[in-house]
Amino acid sequence: MIDSMNKQMKDAMGPLQEMMRIQTNMLELLAKQQMECTQSCVEATMAQTKELPNCSKPEDVVKLQQAYAKEIEETLRQAGQRNMDILNEARVALTELAQKSMKA
């Protein structure tokens, strides 16, 4: 009887454990993505700072700033898209888990 109750409890906790695994994975991926995005932004800023002394005219500074803004914009756009992909993957996995749990 105790074995039966232990098995029931383990079976009942399975979906919860899987949900926690999915959420943990999602958070790990989001944190990694944010670190990569931050690193890219810092590198772009450092590259711009290195190039600034080479600017001899105001037009050069404007061009440098425009290139920097485009690079940051692209980095943030890609990071945002990847974040949405990660969240969507987690949503799909959680939805499938919920549907399986309802059938069981």
PDB file of C-alpha atoms in Angstrom:
ATOM      1  CA  MET A   1       0.000   0.000   0.000  1.00  0.00           C
ATOM      2  CA  ILE A   2       2.814   2.416   0.863  1.00  0.00           C
ATOM      3  CA  ASP A   3       4.526   1.540  -2.418  1.00  0.00           C
ATOM      4  CA  SER A   4       1.310   2.297  -4.257  1.00  0.00           C
ATOM      5  CA  MET A   5       0.979   5.678  -2.539  1.00  0.00           C
ATOM      6  CA  ASN A   6       4.625   6.492  -3.277  1.00  0.00           C
ATOM      7  CA  LYS A   7       4.112   5.657  -6.951  1.00  0.00           C
ATOM      8  CA  GLN A   8       0.963   7.789  -7.112  1.00  0.00           C
ATOM      9  CA  MET A   9       2.773  10.683  -5.469  1.00  0.00           C
ATOM     10  CA  LYS A  10       5.741  10.337  -7.825  1.00  0.00           C
ATOM     11  CA  ASP A  11       3.412  10.199 -10.851  1.00  0.00           C
ATOM     12  CA  ALA A  12       1.507  13.237  -9.590  1.00  0.00           C
ATOM     13  CA  MET A  13       4.731  15.229  -9.096  1.00  0.00           C
ATOM     14  CA  GLY A  14       6.122  14.336 -12.543  1.00  0.00           C
ATOM     15  CA  PRO A  15       4.376  17.144 -14.454  1.00  0.00           C
ATOM     16  CA  LEU A  16       5.332  19.672 -11.780  1.00  0.00           C
ATOM     17  CA  GLN A  17       8.965  18.627 -11.975  1.00  0.00           C
ATOM     18  CA  GLU A  18       8.871  18.858 -15.766  1.00  0.00           C
ATOM     19  CA  MET A  19       7.304  22.321 -15.554  1.00  0.00           C
ATOM     20  CA  MET A  20      10.071  23.440 -13.218  1.00  0.00           C
ATOM     21  CA  ARG A  21      12.697  21.998 -15.596  1.00  0.00           C
ATOM     22  CA  ILE A  22      11.186  23.902 -18.541  1.00  0.00           C
ATOM     23  CA  GLN A  23      11.065  27.154 -16.575  1.00  0.00           C
ATOM     24  CA  THR A  24      14.607  26.727 -15.275  1.00  0.00           C
ATOM     25  CA  ASN A  25      15.880  26.088 -18.792  1.00  0.00           C
ATOM     26  CA  MET A  26      13.995  29.137 -20.075  1.00  0.00           C
ATOM     27  CA  LEU A  27      15.483  31.370 -17.372  1.00  0.00           C
ATOM     28  CA  GLU A  28      18.987  30.045 -18.018  1.00  0.00           C
ATOM     29  CA  LEU A  29      18.662  30.737 -21.739  1.00  0.00           C
ATOM     30  CA  LEU A  30      17.277  34.231 -21.111  1.00  0.00           C
ATOM     31  CA  ALA A  31      20.101  35.038 -18.689  1.00  0.00           C
ATOM     32  CA  LYS A  32      22.694  33.782 -21.173  1.00  0.00           C
ATOM     33  CA  GLN A  33      21.088  35.823 -23.949  1.00  0.00           C
ATOM     34  CA  GLN A  34      21.095  38.963 -21.798  1.00  0.00           C
ATOM     35  CA  MET A  35      24.762  38.485 -20.923  1.00  0.00           C
ATOM     36  CA  GLU A  36      25.640  38.075 -24.611  1.00  0.00           C
ATOM     37  CA  CYS A  37      23.632  41.181 -25.508  1.00  0.00           C
ATOM     38  CA  THR A  38      25.293  43.215 -22.774  1.00  0.00           C
ATOM     39  CA  GLN A  39      28.731  42.016 -23.891  1.00  0.00           C
ATOM     40  CA  SER A  40      27.993  43.016 -27.494  1.00  0.00           C
ATOM     41  CA  CYS A  41      26.852  46.477 -26.404  1.00  0.00           C
ATOM     42  CA  VAL A  42      29.951  46.971 -24.247  1.00  0.00           C
ATOM     43  CA  GLU A  43      32.206  45.863 -27.102  1.00  0.00           C
ATOM     44  CA  ALA A  44      30.470  48.245 -29.525  1.00  0.00           C
ATOM     45  CA  THR A  45      30.867  51.105 -27.060  1.00  0.00           C
ATOM     46  CA  MET A  46      34.548  50.329 -26.571  1.00  0.00           C
ATOM     47  CA  ALA A  47      35.111  50.144 -30.332  1.00  0.00           C
ATOM     48  CA  GLN A  48      33.415  53.505 -30.788  1.00  0.00           C
ATOM     49  CA  THR A  49      35.503  55.034 -28.005  1.00  0.00           C
ATOM     50  CA  LYS A  50      38.693  53.742 -29.660  1.00  0.00           C
ATOM     51  CA  GLU A  51      37.705  55.282 -33.002  1.00  0.00           C
ATOM     52  CA  LEU A  52      36.660  58.650 -31.623  1.00  0.00           C
ATOM     53  CA  PRO A  53      40.195  60.128 -31.445  1.00  0.00           C
ATOM     54  CA  ASN A  54      40.622  59.340 -35.163  1.00  0.00           C
ATOM     55  CA  CYS A  55      37.771  61.680 -36.070  1.00  0.00           C
ATOM     56  CA  SER A  56      39.104  64.950 -37.444  1.00  0.00           C
ATOM     57  CA  LYS A  57      35.835  66.578 -38.483  1.00  0.00           C
ATOM     58  CA  PRO A  58      32.383  66.800 -36.941  1.00  0.00           C
ATOM     59  CA  GLU A  59      31.046  64.805 -39.887  1.00  0.00           C
ATOM     60  CA  ASP A  60      33.330  61.923 -38.907  1.00  0.00           C
ATOM     61  CA  VAL A  61      31.882  61.945 -35.408  1.00  0.00           C
ATOM     62  CA  VAL A  62      28.345  61.937 -36.798  1.00  0.00           C
ATOM     63  CA  LYS A  63      29.142  58.983 -39.089  1.00  0.00           C
ATOM     64  CA  LEU A  64      30.770  57.120 -36.226  1.00  0.00           C
ATOM     65  CA  GLN A  65      27.751  57.759 -34.002  1.00  0.00           C
ATOM     66  CA  GLN A  66      25.363  56.617 -36.745  1.00  0.00           C
ATOM     67  CA  ALA A  67      27.309  53.388 -37.249  1.00  0.00           C
ATOM     68  CA  TYR A  68      27.317  52.830 -33.487  1.00  0.00           C
ATOM     69  CA  ALA A  69      23.572  53.432 -33.243  1.00  0.00           C
ATOM     70  CA  LYS A  70      22.893  50.991 -36.093  1.00  0.00           C
ATOM     71  CA  GLU A  71      25.062  48.332 -34.473  1.00  0.00           C
ATOM     72  CA  ILE A  72      23.359  48.747 -31.092  1.00  0.00           C
ATOM     73  CA  GLU A  73      19.934  48.745 -32.733  1.00  0.00           C
ATOM     74  CA  GLU A  74      20.692  45.495 -34.572  1.00  0.00           C
ATOM     75  CA  THR A  75      22.112  43.891 -31.432  1.00  0.00           C
ATOM     76  CA  LEU A  76      19.010  44.814 -29.439  1.00  0.00           C
ATOM     77  CA  ARG A  77      16.672  43.717 -32.227  1.00  0.00           C
ATOM     78  CA  GLN A  78      18.345  40.321 -32.437  1.00  0.00           C
ATOM     79  CA  ALA A  79      18.336  39.951 -28.648  1.00  0.00           C
ATOM     80  CA  GLY A  80      14.661  40.840 -28.493  1.00  0.00           C
ATOM     81  CA  GLN A  81      13.830  38.327 -31.200  1.00  0.00           C
ATOM     82  CA  ARG A  82      15.844  35.612 -29.491  1.00  0.00           C
ATOM     83  CA  ASN A  83      14.153  36.395 -26.172  1.00  0.00           C
ATOM     84  CA  MET A  84      10.752  36.046 -27.822  1.00  0.00           C
ATOM     85  CA  ASP A  85      11.840  32.741 -29.381  1.00  0.00           C
ATOM     86  CA  ILE A  86      12.951  31.428 -25.982  1.00  0.00           C
ATOM     87  CA  LEU A  87       9.694  32.504 -24.345  1.00  0.00           C
ATOM     88  CA  ASN A  88       7.652  30.986 -27.159  1.00  0.00           C
ATOM     89  CA  GLU A  89       9.528  27.673 -26.920  1.00  0.00           C
ATOM     90  CA  ALA A  90       8.806  27.560 -23.188  1.00  0.00           C
ATOM     91  CA  ARG A  91       5.143  28.431 -23.768  1.00  0.00           C
ATOM     92  CA  VAL A  92       4.777  25.634 -26.316  1.00  0.00           C
ATOM     93  CA  ALA A  93       6.491  23.129 -24.011  1.00  0.00           C
ATOM     94  CA  LEU A  94       4.321  24.148 -21.058  1.00  0.00           C
ATOM     95  CA  THR A  95       1.158  23.984 -23.166  1.00  0.00           C
ATOM     96  CA  GLU A  96       2.059  20.484 -24.361  1.00  0.00           C
ATOM     97  CA  LEU A  97       2.794  19.430 -20.790  1.00  0.00           C
ATOM     98  CA  ALA A  98      -0.549  20.793 -19.593  1.00  0.00           C
ATOM     99  CA  GLN A  99      -2.398  18.987 -22.384  1.00  0.00           C
ATOM    100  CA  LYS A 100      -0.639  15.695 -21.584  1.00  0.00           C
ATOM    101  CA  SER A 101      -1.411  16.133 -17.900  1.00  0.00           C
ATOM    102  CA  MET A 102      -5.098  16.709 -18.614  1.00  0.00           C
ATOM    103  CA  LYS A 103      -5.300  13.500 -20.648  1.00  0.00           C
ATOM    104  CA  ALA A 104      -3.610  11.401 -17.980  1.00  0.00           C
TER     105      ALA A 104
END
